[in-house]
Amino acid sequence: MNGLILMAHGARDPGWSAPLEASAARCQALLPGWAVAMAYLEFMQPDLMDCGRTLVARGCTEVAVLPLFLGAGGHVRKDLPAQIQALREAYPAVQWQLHAAVGESPRVIEAMAQAALDVAGLAPANPETPPA
Amino acid sequence: MNGLILMAHGARDPGWSAPLEASAARCQALLPGWAVAMAYLEFMQPDLMDCGRTLVARGCTEVAVLPLFLGAGGHVRKDLPAQIQALREAYPAVQWQLHAAVGESPRVIEAMAQAALDVAGLAPANPETPPA
C-alpha cells in the first residue's frame, strides 16, 4: 500500500487545522487505494514519526510526504529532512519521499490569486469615501 | 483606488516568500486597476502598517487584507485584527477590511488536494489541459 502524509506546521488553536483536514479528506477521496494521514511539526498530534509508524503498521511500503507549508523556510529545508532521515533509519525497508512545499505548486499559487479575486469581488465597484 | 494587501507570516529564509510573491504578481495581473502589495507579520518587510501607509499614499480609499495563512490560529484571530485596528485609527478615512485566511478558501483546499495527486503521480481529477 502507498501512503501519503500531509505534513503541516500545527498551531495552539485547535481550529487552525480544519482546512488542512478538509484537504486531507479530499485527498483520501481522490486516492481511495492510499493511506492518507496528517502529521504536525508543533503543537498538534501526531508528529511525523508517530504518523509514519501508523502507516507502516497499515502496510505501507512507500510513503510520500507533502509539506503543507506556503513557503520553504527552515522548517521545510531543515526540520523536515531531519525527521525524514529519522524515519528512514527507523524503517529502512520503507521508501520515504519528501516533496516540495505545497505552496510552491503552481496550482496553489493560482488558487491563492483566485481567492484574492473573490475578496476583490466583495468590494464595491465604486466605493464611497466614508465619513470622517 | 482599491488596495489589496496579501498578509503573510514571513520567515528568516529570504526564499520563503517566493511563491507568495508569485501569487501577488498574479493578483496584480488579474486586478490591473488595484494596488496590490504584500506585507509580513514577522522577519520580513514591510509590516502591515508600513504597507498600509504606502497604499494610502497611492490614493487607496478602500483596502482589503487577505491573510496568506493556511489556517486561522492566533496570528489570524488576534494579531491581525489588532493590526487592522491600528490602521483604522491611523487612517480613519480609509476602509480596511480583514478577510478570512486564504487556506480556508475552497479553491485553496482543492488546489492542495490536487497538488497531493501530483505528488502521488496520478492524473488530476480535473486536468486543466485535456489529454492530446
mmCIF file of C-alpha atoms in Angstrom:
data_model
loop_
_atom_site.group_PDB
_atom_site.id
_atom_site.type_symbol
_atom_site.label_atom_id
_atom_site.label_comp_id
_atom_site.label_asym_id
_atom_site.label_seq_id
_atom_site.Cartn_x
_atom_site.Cartn_y
_atom_site.Cartn_z
ATOM 1 C CA MET A 1 0.000 0.000 0.000
ATOM 2 C CA ASN A 2 1.145 3.546 -0.751
ATOM 3 C CA GLY A 3 0.984 6.214 1.910
ATOM 4 C CA LEU A 4 0.664 9.988 1.747
ATOM 5 C CA ILE A 5 1.454 12.175 4.732
ATOM 6 C CA LEU A 6 0.327 15.787 4.665
ATOM 7 C CA MET A 7 2.774 17.483 6.998
ATOM 8 C CA ALA A 8 1.644 20.794 8.481
ATOM 9 C CA HIS A 9 3.102 23.228 10.998
ATOM 10 C CA GLY A 10 0.423 22.994 13.665
ATOM 11 C CA ALA A 11 -0.866 25.699 15.999
ATOM 12 C CA ARG A 12 -2.154 26.120 19.529
ATOM 13 C CA ASP A 13 -5.661 26.904 18.273
ATOM 14 C CA PRO A 14 -7.420 23.563 17.658
ATOM 15 C CA GLY A 15 -9.473 25.120 14.859
ATOM 16 C CA TRP A 16 -6.365 26.009 12.887
ATOM 17 C CA SER A 17 -6.101 22.639 11.194
ATOM 18 C CA ALA A 18 -9.691 22.454 9.934
ATOM 19 C CA PRO A 19 -8.959 23.483 6.299
ATOM 20 C CA LEU A 20 -5.927 21.200 6.237
ATOM 21 C CA GLU A 21 -8.009 18.288 7.464
ATOM 22 C CA ALA A 22 -10.548 19.132 4.768
ATOM 23 C CA SER A 23 -7.784 18.961 2.195
ATOM 24 C CA ALA A 24 -6.635 15.611 3.616
ATOM 25 C CA ALA A 25 -10.183 14.247 3.435
ATOM 26 C CA ARG A 26 -10.381 15.376 -0.181
ATOM 27 C CA CYS A 27 -7.038 13.651 -0.881
ATOM 28 C CA GLN A 28 -8.290 10.439 0.665
ATOM 29 C CA ALA A 29 -11.405 10.597 -1.528
ATOM 30 C CA LEU A 30 -9.250 11.147 -4.610
ATOM 31 C CA LEU A 31 -6.813 8.375 -3.602
ATOM 32 C CA PRO A 32 -9.054 5.574 -2.357
ATOM 33 C CA GLY A 33 -6.299 2.967 -2.526
ATOM 34 C CA TRP A 34 -3.876 5.018 -0.472
ATOM 35 C CA ALA A 35 -3.423 5.572 3.221
ATOM 36 C CA VAL A 36 -3.642 9.349 3.682
ATOM 37 C CA ALA A 37 -2.770 10.897 7.028
ATOM 38 C CA MET A 38 -1.851 14.218 8.563
ATOM 39 C CA ALA A 39 1.131 14.992 10.754
ATOM 40 C CA TYR A 40 2.268 18.131 12.531
ATOM 41 C CA LEU A 41 5.565 19.748 13.378
ATOM 42 C CA GLU A 42 4.442 21.555 16.519
ATOM 43 C CA PHE A 43 1.522 21.896 18.923
ATOM 44 C CA MET A 44 -0.642 19.176 17.322
ATOM 45 C CA GLN A 45 -0.540 15.414 17.088
ATOM 46 C CA PRO A 46 0.586 13.089 15.629
ATOM 47 C CA ASP A 47 4.139 14.088 14.829
ATOM 48 C CA LEU A 48 5.802 12.721 11.713
ATOM 49 C CA MET A 49 7.395 9.717 13.437
ATOM 50 C CA ASP A 50 4.123 8.604 15.027
ATOM 51 C CA CYS A 51 2.253 9.131 11.775
ATOM 52 C CA GLY A 52 4.866 7.185 9.833
ATOM 53 C CA ARG A 53 4.735 4.339 12.355
ATOM 54 C CA THR A 54 0.976 4.126 11.880
ATOM 55 C CA LEU A 55 1.283 3.951 8.101
ATOM 56 C CA VAL A 56 3.936 1.262 8.341
ATOM 57 C CA ALA A 57 1.619 -0.719 10.629
ATOM 58 C CA ARG A 58 -1.082 -0.366 7.985
ATOM 59 C CA GLY A 59 1.252 -1.988 5.473
ATOM 60 C CA CYS A 60 2.661 0.987 3.581
ATOM 61 C CA THR A 61 5.935 0.309 1.797
ATOM 62 C CA GLU A 62 6.182 3.695 0.030
ATOM 63 C CA VAL A 63 5.234 6.938 1.711
ATOM 64 C CA ALA A 64 5.162 10.387 0.110
ATOM 65 C CA VAL A 65 5.400 13.366 2.460
ATOM 66 C CA LEU A 66 3.901 16.622 1.211
ATOM 67 C CA PRO A 67 4.666 19.665 3.365
ATOM 68 C CA LEU A 68 1.550 21.802 3.760
ATOM 69 C CA PHE A 69 3.623 24.950 4.047
ATOM 70 C CA LEU A 70 3.230 28.054 1.897
ATOM 71 C CA GLY A 71 6.957 28.593 1.518
ATOM 72 C CA ALA A 72 10.150 26.695 2.092
ATOM 73 C CA GLY A 73 11.914 28.144 5.109
ATOM 74 C CA GLY A 74 13.800 26.484 7.925
ATOM 75 C CA HIS A 75 11.002 24.051 8.731
ATOM 76 C CA VAL A 76 10.862 22.653 5.204
ATOM 77 C CA ARG A 77 14.570 22.919 4.406
ATOM 78 C CA LYS A 78 15.989 21.656 7.700
ATOM 79 C CA ASP A 79 13.451 20.256 10.186
ATOM 80 C CA LEU A 80 11.544 18.035 7.771
ATOM 81 C CA PRO A 81 14.603 16.455 6.089
ATOM 82 C CA ALA A 82 15.931 15.600 9.562
ATOM 83 C CA GLN A 83 12.631 13.975 10.507
ATOM 84 C CA ILE A 84 12.502 12.071 7.222
ATOM 85 C CA GLN A 85 16.008 10.824 7.915
ATOM 86 C CA ALA A 86 14.845 9.567 11.310
ATOM 87 C CA LEU A 87 12.002 7.682 9.613
ATOM 88 C CA ARG A 88 14.423 6.142 7.111
ATOM 89 C CA GLU A 89 16.601 4.922 9.953
ATOM 90 C CA ALA A 90 13.631 3.578 11.929
ATOM 91 C CA TYR A 91 12.007 1.896 8.926
ATOM 92 C CA PRO A 92 14.699 1.246 6.314
ATOM 93 C CA ALA A 93 12.521 -1.164 4.324
ATOM 94 C CA VAL A 94 10.048 1.622 3.565
ATOM 95 C CA GLN A 95 10.631 4.276 0.910
ATOM 96 C CA TRP A 96 10.120 7.778 2.328
ATOM 97 C CA GLN A 97 9.974 10.619 -0.168
ATOM 98 C CA LEU A 98 9.896 14.267 0.889
ATOM 99 C CA HIS A 99 8.337 16.616 -1.658
ATOM 100 C CA ALA A 100 8.442 20.381 -2.149
ATOM 101 C CA ALA A 101 6.219 22.676 -0.095
ATOM 102 C CA VAL A 102 2.649 22.670 -1.382
ATOM 103 C CA GLY A 103 2.724 26.467 -1.600
ATOM 104 C CA GLU A 104 5.277 26.177 -4.395
ATOM 105 C CA SER A 105 2.763 24.296 -6.549
ATOM 106 C CA PRO A 106 1.502 26.434 -9.451
ATOM 107 C CA ARG A 107 -1.966 25.116 -8.593
ATOM 108 C CA VAL A 108 -1.801 26.608 -5.113
ATOM 109 C CA ILE A 109 -0.233 29.878 -6.291
ATOM 110 C CA GLU A 110 -3.084 30.271 -8.782
ATOM 111 C CA ALA A 111 -5.736 29.272 -6.247
ATOM 112 C CA MET A 112 -4.478 31.916 -3.814
ATOM 113 C CA ALA A 113 -4.623 34.537 -6.559
ATOM 114 C CA GLN A 114 -8.167 33.460 -7.451
ATOM 115 C CA ALA A 115 -9.138 33.589 -3.770
ATOM 116 C CA ALA A 116 -7.868 37.161 -3.759
ATOM 117 C CA LEU A 117 -10.159 37.880 -6.706
ATOM 118 C CA ASP A 118 -13.043 36.553 -4.628
ATOM 119 C CA VAL A 119 -12.076 39.031 -1.945
ATOM 120 C CA ALA A 120 -11.815 41.827 -4.502
ATOM 121 C CA GLY A 121 -15.263 40.941 -5.811
ATOM 122 C CA LEU A 122 -16.732 41.645 -2.412
ATOM 123 C CA ALA A 123 -15.601 45.259 -2.559
ATOM 124 C CA PRO A 124 -17.985 47.805 -4.068
ATOM 125 C CA ALA A 125 -17.111 48.725 -7.654
ATOM 126 C CA ASN A 126 -17.268 52.451 -6.823
ATOM 127 C CA PRO A 127 -16.522 52.796 -3.144
ATOM 128 C CA GLU A 128 -17.648 55.951 -1.464
ATOM 129 C CA THR A 129 -15.325 57.754 0.841
ATOM 130 C CA PRO A 130 -16.606 57.018 4.317
ATOM 131 C CA PRO A 131 -17.415 59.940 6.589
ATOM 132 C CA ALA A 132 -14.528 61.064 8.726
ATOM 133 C CA MET B 1 -8.261 53.340 -5.906
ATOM 134 C CA ASN B 2 -8.827 49.979 -4.233
ATOM 135 C CA GLY B 3 -6.000 48.234 -2.468
ATOM 136 C CA LEU B 4 -5.321 44.594 -1.722
ATOM 137 C CA ILE B 5 -2.772 43.550 0.875
ATOM 138 C CA LEU B 6 -1.647 39.944 0.928
ATOM 139 C CA MET B 7 -0.553 39.449 4.513
ATOM 140 C CA ALA B 8 1.844 36.577 5.163
ATOM 141 C CA HIS B 9 3.706 35.279 8.187
ATOM 142 C CA GLY B 10 7.262 35.816 6.976
ATOM 143 C CA ALA B 11 10.349 33.726 7.659
ATOM 144 C CA ARG B 12 14.062 34.126 8.204
ATOM 145 C CA ASP B 13 14.850 32.415 4.889
ATOM 146 C CA PRO B 14 14.608 35.058 2.150
ATOM 147 C CA GLY B 15 13.490 32.432 -0.349
ATOM 148 C CA TRP B 16 10.441 31.559 1.726
ATOM 149 C CA SER B 17 8.275 34.277 0.235
ATOM 150 C CA ALA B 18 8.926 33.476 -3.432
ATOM 151 C CA PRO B 19 5.651 31.569 -4.077
ATOM 152 C CA LEU B 20 3.699 34.216 -2.179
ATOM 153 C CA GLU B 21 5.258 36.952 -4.270
ATOM 154 C CA ALA B 22 4.347 34.937 -7.368
ATOM 155 C CA SER B 23 0.770 34.834 -6.162
ATOM 156 C CA ALA B 24 0.831 38.585 -5.543
ATOM 157 C CA ALA B 25 2.178 39.214 -9.038
ATOM 158 C CA ARG B 26 -0.622 37.060 -10.441
ATOM 159 C CA CYS B 27 -3.142 39.049 -8.386
ATOM 160 C CA GLN B 28 -1.782 42.303 -9.721
ATOM 161 C CA ALA B 29 -2.119 40.987 -13.285
ATOM 162 C CA LEU B 30 -5.707 39.936 -12.585
ATOM 163 C CA LEU B 31 -6.542 43.263 -10.890
ATOM 164 C CA PRO B 32 -4.851 45.888 -13.064
ATOM 165 C CA GLY B 33 -6.833 48.745 -11.532
ATOM 166 C CA TRP B 34 -5.895 47.837 -7.981
ATOM 167 C CA ALA B 35 -2.848 48.485 -5.865
ATOM 168 C CA VAL B 36 -1.673 45.017 -4.762
ATOM 169 C CA ALA B 37 1.033 44.709 -2.130
ATOM 170 C CA MET B 38 2.478 42.184 0.280
ATOM 171 C CA ALA B 39 3.026 42.623 3.998
ATOM 172 C CA TYR B 40 4.537 40.369 6.655
ATOM 173 C CA LEU B 41 3.918 39.664 10.309
ATOM 174 C CA GLU B 42 7.467 38.689 11.217
ATOM 175 C CA PHE B 43 11.013 38.573 9.855
ATOM 176 C CA MET B 44 10.237 40.277 6.519
ATOM 177 C CA GLN B 45 9.329 43.798 5.420
ATOM 178 C CA PRO B 46 7.121 45.743 5.087
ATOM 179 C CA ASP B 47 4.868 45.171 8.067
ATOM 180 C CA LEU B 48 1.146 45.831 7.752
ATOM 181 C CA MET B 49 1.304 49.422 8.979
ATOM 182 C CA ASP B 50 4.077 50.381 6.561
ATOM 183 C CA CYS B 51 2.309 48.628 3.718
ATOM 184 C CA GLY B 52 -0.978 50.329 4.543
ATOM 185 C CA ARG B 53 0.743 53.714 4.686
ATOM 186 C CA THR B 54 2.141 53.135 1.205
ATOM 187 C CA LEU B 55 -1.275 52.230 -0.201
ATOM 188 C CA VAL B 56 -2.857 55.300 1.388
ATOM 189 C CA ALA B 57 -0.127 57.430 -0.179
ATOM 190 C CA ARG B 58 -1.002 55.864 -3.535
ATOM 191 C CA GLY B 59 -4.570 57.035 -3.078
ATOM 192 C CA CYS B 60 -6.340 53.932 -1.817
ATOM 193 C CA THR B 61 -9.587 54.632 -0.007
ATOM 194 C CA GLU B 62 -10.598 51.015 0.490
ATOM 195 C CA VAL B 63 -8.138 48.235 1.297
ATOM 196 C CA ALA B 64 -8.868 44.509 1.551
ATOM 197 C CA VAL B 65 -6.440 42.449 3.620
ATOM 198 C CA LEU B 66 -6.206 38.758 2.736
ATOM 199 C CA PRO B 67 -4.200 36.652 5.200
ATOM 200 C CA LEU B 68 -1.961 34.220 3.331
ATOM 201 C CA PHE B 69 -2.180 31.713 6.144
ATOM 202 C CA LEU B 70 -3.286 28.097 5.773
ATOM 203 C CA GLY B 71 -5.348 28.126 8.947
ATOM 204 C CA ALA B 72 -6.756 30.639 11.380
ATOM 205 C CA GLY B 73 -4.798 30.457 14.622
ATOM 206 C CA GLY B 74 -3.613 33.157 16.950
ATOM 207 C CA HIS B 75 -1.974 35.207 14.202
ATOM 208 C CA VAL B 76 -5.152 35.461 12.156
ATOM 209 C CA ARG B 77 -7.599 35.619 15.060
ATOM 210 C CA LYS B 78 -5.699 38.023 17.329
ATOM 211 C CA ASP B 79 -2.580 39.613 15.828
ATOM 212 C CA LEU B 80 -4.102 40.679 12.514
ATOM 213 C CA PRO B 81 -7.306 42.190 13.946
ATOM 214 C CA ALA B 82 -5.136 44.237 16.330
ATOM 215 C CA GLN B 83 -3.000 45.468 13.438
ATOM 216 C CA ILE B 84 -6.079 46.282 11.367
ATOM 217 C CA GLN B 85 -7.426 48.263 14.301
ATOM 218 C CA ALA B 86 -4.181 50.235 14.413
ATOM 219 C CA LEU B 87 -4.573 51.016 10.700
ATOM 220 C CA ARG B 88 -8.162 52.156 11.237
ATOM 221 C CA GLU B 89 -7.009 54.507 13.976
ATOM 222 C CA ALA B 90 -4.115 55.840 11.902
ATOM 223 C CA TYR B 91 -6.189 56.260 8.723
ATOM 224 C CA PRO B 92 -9.848 56.559 9.708
ATOM 225 C CA ALA B 93 -10.916 57.861 6.285
ATOM 226 C CA VAL B 94 -9.853 54.590 4.664
ATOM 227 C CA GLN B 95 -11.934 51.415 4.800
ATOM 228 C CA TRP B 96 -9.853 48.467 5.980
ATOM 229 C CA GLN B 97 -11.414 45.033 5.601
ATOM 230 C CA LEU B 98 -9.830 41.902 7.042
ATOM 231 C CA HIS B 99 -10.835 38.677 5.286
ATOM 232 C CA ALA B 100 -10.636 35.019 6.268
ATOM 233 C CA ALA B 101 -7.394 33.085 5.910
ATOM 234 C CA VAL B 102 -6.745 32.094 2.301
ATOM 235 C CA GLY B 103 -6.300 28.470 3.382
ATOM 236 C CA GLU B 104 -9.983 28.365 4.269
ATOM 237 C CA SER B 105 -10.918 29.090 0.642
ATOM 238 C CA PRO B 106 -12.413 26.006 -1.059
ATOM 239 C CA ARG B 107 -10.198 26.896 -4.036
ATOM 240 C CA VAL B 108 -7.043 26.521 -1.955
ATOM 241 C CA ILE B 109 -8.252 23.381 -0.175
ATOM 242 C CA GLU B 110 -8.933 21.799 -3.575
ATOM 243 C CA ALA B 111 -5.629 23.007 -5.040
ATOM 244 C CA MET B 112 -3.705 21.437 -2.150
ATOM 245 C CA ALA B 113 -5.529 18.151 -2.695
ATOM 246 C CA GLN B 114 -4.749 18.292 -6.418
ATOM 247 C CA ALA B 115 -1.120 19.064 -5.630
ATOM 248 C CA ALA B 116 -1.111 15.916 -3.488
ATOM 249 C CA LEU B 117 -2.316 13.982 -6.519
ATOM 250 C CA ASP B 118 0.650 15.371 -8.426
ATOM 251 C CA VAL B 119 2.890 14.031 -5.680
ATOM 252 C CA ALA B 120 1.119 10.680 -5.825
ATOM 253 C CA GLY B 121 1.988 10.557 -9.514
ATOM 254 C CA LEU B 122 -1.642 10.368 -10.531
ATOM 255 C CA ALA B 123 -3.535 12.471 -13.036
ATOM 256 C CA PRO B 124 -5.512 15.311 -11.500
ATOM 257 C CA ALA B 125 -9.233 14.736 -11.103
ATOM 258 C CA ASN B 126 -9.972 17.786 -13.227
ATOM 259 C CA PRO B 127 -6.965 18.219 -15.517
ATOM 260 C CA GLU B 128 -6.500 21.763 -16.736
ATOM 261 C CA THR B 129 -5.035 20.552 -20.012
ATOM 262 C CA PRO B 130 -7.041 17.855 -21.797
ATOM 263 C CA PRO B 131 -5.073 14.838 -22.984
ATOM 264 C CA ALA B 132 -3.848 15.062 -26.551
#
